[in-house]
Amino acid sequence: MNIGRLAERSGVPAKTIRYYESIGLIREPVRAENGYRAYAEEDAHMLKFVARARSLGFSIEECRTLLALYRDRSRASADVKRLAEEHIAGIEQKIAELQSMRQALRTLAAKCHGDGRPDCPILDELSDGI
């Protein structure tokens, strides 16, 4: 199948497919006699795999590791679980950081009168120490 059909089957844009090929995340396809890329159904499957992993927030390098584990039939599921748990820990840390930022912004917004006056506690707080 050509890259347009692969993009359609996998749900991954052709530009992204080319990028994944250029960084070695997915294998470059064989070239037909006319020079066009010729993809197999397995390529669509791998792209769907990567797209799903990316939708869960895995980085490109983590996707590379997941693909290697997926292809390695002698893998230990503990390796996959460890990677997932490390990713969960990172997500939980980001959530905590976002919650902290939200609280700080709520506190700042509560201090501001939000009227026509030029004085603004939000800007004052942001410029404190500059």
PDB file of C-alpha atoms in Angstrom:
ATOM      1  CA  MET A   1       0.000   0.000   0.000  1.00  0.00           C
ATOM      2  CA  ASN A   2       1.154   3.573  -0.544  1.00  0.00           C
ATOM      3  CA  ILE A   3       1.728   6.157   2.174  1.00  0.00           C
ATOM      4  CA  GLY A   4      -1.694   7.749   1.686  1.00  0.00           C
ATOM      5  CA  ARG A   5      -3.436   4.428   2.217  1.00  0.00           C
ATOM      6  CA  LEU A   6      -1.172   3.675   5.191  1.00  0.00           C
ATOM      7  CA  ALA A   7      -2.065   7.031   6.733  1.00  0.00           C
ATOM      8  CA  GLU A   8      -5.739   6.245   6.242  1.00  0.00           C
ATOM      9  CA  ARG A   9      -5.454   2.716   7.693  1.00  0.00           C
ATOM     10  CA  SER A  10      -3.343   3.755  10.681  1.00  0.00           C
ATOM     11  CA  GLY A  11      -4.851   7.147  11.455  1.00  0.00           C
ATOM     12  CA  VAL A  12      -1.352   8.653  11.413  1.00  0.00           C
ATOM     13  CA  PRO A  13      -0.684  11.550   9.000  1.00  0.00           C
ATOM     14  CA  ALA A  14       1.753  10.895   6.138  1.00  0.00           C
ATOM     15  CA  LYS A  15       4.052  13.657   7.409  1.00  0.00           C
ATOM     16  CA  THR A  16       4.269  11.923  10.802  1.00  0.00           C
ATOM     17  CA  ILE A  17       4.928   8.575   9.122  1.00  0.00           C
ATOM     18  CA  ARG A  18       7.835  10.100   7.218  1.00  0.00           C
ATOM     19  CA  TYR A  19       9.145  11.647  10.453  1.00  0.00           C
ATOM     20  CA  TYR A  20       8.936   8.317  12.298  1.00  0.00           C
ATOM     21  CA  GLU A  21      10.877   6.716   9.436  1.00  0.00           C
ATOM     22  CA  SER A  22      13.527   9.457   9.481  1.00  0.00           C
ATOM     23  CA  ILE A  23      14.227   8.964  13.197  1.00  0.00           C
ATOM     24  CA  GLY A  24      14.183   5.187  12.910  1.00  0.00           C
ATOM     25  CA  LEU A  25      11.107   4.686  15.066  1.00  0.00           C
ATOM     26  CA  ILE A  26       9.533   2.584  12.338  1.00  0.00           C
ATOM     27  CA  ARG A  27      11.299   0.720   9.570  1.00  0.00           C
ATOM     28  CA  GLU A  28      11.690   2.373   6.233  1.00  0.00           C
ATOM     29  CA  PRO A  29       9.592   0.487   3.709  1.00  0.00           C
ATOM     30  CA  VAL A  30      10.830  -1.237   0.627  1.00  0.00           C
ATOM     31  CA  ARG A  31      10.657   0.819  -2.519  1.00  0.00           C
ATOM     32  CA  ALA A  32       8.699  -0.376  -5.503  1.00  0.00           C
ATOM     33  CA  GLU A  33      10.305  -0.248  -8.953  1.00  0.00           C
ATOM     34  CA  ASN A  34       8.700   3.158  -9.486  1.00  0.00           C
ATOM     35  CA  GLY A  35      10.476   4.469  -6.368  1.00  0.00           C
ATOM     36  CA  TYR A  36       7.364   4.775  -4.233  1.00  0.00           C
ATOM     37  CA  ARG A  37       7.269   3.450  -0.710  1.00  0.00           C
ATOM     38  CA  ALA A  38       5.439   0.136  -0.447  1.00  0.00           C
ATOM     39  CA  TYR A  39       3.955  -0.553   2.976  1.00  0.00           C
ATOM     40  CA  ALA A  40       2.565  -3.761   4.446  1.00  0.00           C
ATOM     41  CA  GLU A  41      -0.344  -4.323   6.802  1.00  0.00           C
ATOM     42  CA  GLU A  42       2.163  -4.812   9.640  1.00  0.00           C
ATOM     43  CA  ASP A  43       3.324  -1.223   9.121  1.00  0.00           C
ATOM     44  CA  ALA A  44      -0.232  -0.004   9.762  1.00  0.00           C
ATOM     45  CA  HIS A  45      -0.370  -2.148  12.887  1.00  0.00           C
ATOM     46  CA  MET A  46       2.924  -0.726  14.197  1.00  0.00           C
ATOM     47  CA  LEU A  47       1.768   2.822  13.514  1.00  0.00           C
ATOM     48  CA  LYS A  48      -1.477   2.199  15.371  1.00  0.00           C
ATOM     49  CA  PHE A  49       0.595   0.836  18.252  1.00  0.00           C
ATOM     50  CA  VAL A  50       2.764   3.969  18.320  1.00  0.00           C
ATOM     51  CA  ALA A  51      -0.256   6.261  17.978  1.00  0.00           C
ATOM     52  CA  ARG A  52      -1.940   4.583  20.946  1.00  0.00           C
ATOM     53  CA  ALA A  53       1.230   4.808  23.039  1.00  0.00           C
ATOM     54  CA  ARG A  54       1.648   8.485  22.095  1.00  0.00           C
ATOM     55  CA  SER A  55      -1.999   9.142  23.046  1.00  0.00           C
ATOM     56  CA  LEU A  56      -1.138   7.796  26.507  1.00  0.00           C
ATOM     57  CA  GLY A  57       1.701  10.297  26.743  1.00  0.00           C
ATOM     58  CA  PHE A  58       4.658   8.027  26.065  1.00  0.00           C
ATOM     59  CA  SER A  59       7.636   9.860  24.564  1.00  0.00           C
ATOM     60  CA  ILE A  60       9.206   8.880  21.261  1.00  0.00           C
ATOM     61  CA  GLU A  61      12.032   7.132  23.117  1.00  0.00           C
ATOM     62  CA  GLU A  62       9.563   5.288  25.342  1.00  0.00           C
ATOM     63  CA  CYS A  63       7.680   4.241  22.193  1.00  0.00           C
ATOM     64  CA  ARG A  64      10.957   2.961  20.767  1.00  0.00           C
ATOM     65  CA  THR A  65      11.424   0.853  23.907  1.00  0.00           C
ATOM     66  CA  LEU A  66       7.821  -0.366  23.829  1.00  0.00           C
ATOM     67  CA  LEU A  67       8.145  -1.375  20.184  1.00  0.00           C
ATOM     68  CA  ALA A  68      11.337  -3.292  20.956  1.00  0.00           C
ATOM     69  CA  LEU A  69       9.595  -5.055  23.824  1.00  0.00           C
ATOM     70  CA  TYR A  70       6.566  -5.796  21.641  1.00  0.00           C
ATOM     71  CA  ARG A  71       8.752  -7.361  18.956  1.00  0.00           C
ATOM     72  CA  ASP A  72      10.799  -9.353  21.471  1.00  0.00           C
ATOM     73  CA  ARG A  73       8.790 -12.499  22.139  1.00  0.00           C
ATOM     74  CA  SER A  74      11.227 -13.500  24.902  1.00  0.00           C
ATOM     75  CA  ARG A  75      10.565 -10.271  26.828  1.00  0.00           C
ATOM     76  CA  ALA A  76       9.569 -10.270  30.462  1.00  0.00           C
ATOM     77  CA  SER A  77       6.238  -8.612  31.120  1.00  0.00           C
ATOM     78  CA  ALA A  78       7.898  -7.102  34.204  1.00  0.00           C
ATOM     79  CA  ASP A  79       9.954  -4.893  31.868  1.00  0.00           C
ATOM     80  CA  VAL A  80       6.817  -3.576  30.216  1.00  0.00           C
ATOM     81  CA  LYS A  81       5.103  -3.052  33.553  1.00  0.00           C
ATOM     82  CA  ARG A  82       8.116  -1.190  34.947  1.00  0.00           C
ATOM     83  CA  LEU A  83       8.068   1.189  31.981  1.00  0.00           C
ATOM     84  CA  ALA A  84       4.324   1.785  32.435  1.00  0.00           C
ATOM     85  CA  GLU A  85       4.714   2.379  36.169  1.00  0.00           C
ATOM     86  CA  GLU A  86       7.562   4.847  35.589  1.00  0.00           C
ATOM     87  CA  HIS A  87       5.325   6.672  33.134  1.00  0.00           C
ATOM     88  CA  ILE A  88       2.475   6.721  35.675  1.00  0.00           C
ATOM     89  CA  ALA A  89       4.845   8.215  38.267  1.00  0.00           C
ATOM     90  CA  GLY A  90       5.797  10.952  35.813  1.00  0.00           C
ATOM     91  CA  ILE A  91       2.144  11.689  35.106  1.00  0.00           C
ATOM     92  CA  GLU A  92       1.379  11.864  38.818  1.00  0.00           C
ATOM     93  CA  GLN A  93       4.247  14.313  39.326  1.00  0.00           C
ATOM     94  CA  LYS A  94       2.964  16.492  36.486  1.00  0.00           C
ATOM     95  CA  ILE A  95      -0.525  16.417  37.992  1.00  0.00           C
ATOM     96  CA  ALA A  96       0.869  17.539  41.361  1.00  0.00           C
ATOM     97  CA  GLU A  97       2.804  20.348  39.667  1.00  0.00           C
ATOM     98  CA  LEU A  98      -0.281  21.458  37.741  1.00  0.00           C
ATOM     99  CA  GLN A  99      -2.404  21.408  40.895  1.00  0.00           C
ATOM    100  CA  SER A 100       0.199  23.548  42.640  1.00  0.00           C
ATOM    101  CA  MET A 101       0.240  26.004  39.737  1.00  0.00           C
ATOM    102  CA  ARG A 102      -3.560  26.125  39.741  1.00  0.00           C
ATOM    103  CA  GLN A 103      -3.625  26.929  43.463  1.00  0.00           C
ATOM    104  CA  ALA A 104      -0.975  29.640  43.100  1.00  0.00           C
ATOM    105  CA  LEU A 105      -2.932  31.231  40.242  1.00  0.00           C
ATOM    106  CA  ARG A 106      -6.195  31.027  42.182  1.00  0.00           C
ATOM    107  CA  THR A 107      -4.529  32.808  45.102  1.00  0.00           C
ATOM    108  CA  LEU A 108      -3.155  35.508  42.798  1.00  0.00           C
ATOM    109  CA  ALA A 109      -6.480  35.956  41.003  1.00  0.00           C
ATOM    110  CA  ALA A 110      -8.306  36.265  44.334  1.00  0.00           C
ATOM    111  CA  LYS A 111      -6.002  39.159  45.324  1.00  0.00           C
ATOM    112  CA  CYS A 112      -6.796  41.108  42.165  1.00  0.00           C
ATOM    113  CA  HIS A 113      -9.793  43.451  42.154  1.00  0.00           C
ATOM    114  CA  GLY A 114     -10.187  43.039  38.416  1.00  0.00           C
ATOM    115  CA  ASP A 115     -11.474  46.583  38.003  1.00  0.00           C
ATOM    116  CA  GLY A 116     -10.330  49.641  36.066  1.00  0.00           C
ATOM    117  CA  ARG A 117      -7.496  50.518  38.416  1.00  0.00           C
ATOM    118  CA  PRO A 118      -3.938  50.063  37.109  1.00  0.00           C
ATOM    119  CA  ASP A 119      -2.574  48.409  40.241  1.00  0.00           C
ATOM    120  CA  CYS A 120      -2.554  44.641  39.920  1.00  0.00           C
ATOM    121  CA  PRO A 121      -1.421  42.224  42.628  1.00  0.00           C
ATOM    122  CA  ILE A 122      -0.913  39.524  39.987  1.00  0.00           C
ATOM    123  CA  LEU A 123       1.645  41.605  38.089  1.00  0.00           C
ATOM    124  CA  ASP A 124       3.196  42.760  41.356  1.00  0.00           C
ATOM    125  CA  GLU A 125       3.669  39.159  42.454  1.00  0.00           C
ATOM    126  CA  LEU A 126       5.085  38.110  39.099  1.00  0.00           C
ATOM    127  CA  SER A 127       7.570  40.982  39.118  1.00  0.00           C
ATOM    128  CA  ASP A 128       8.597  40.454  42.743  1.00  0.00           C
ATOM    129  CA  GLY A 129      12.299  39.894  42.899  1.00  0.00           C
ATOM    130  CA  ILE A 130      13.054  41.074  39.375  1.00  0.00           C
TER     131      ILE A 130
END
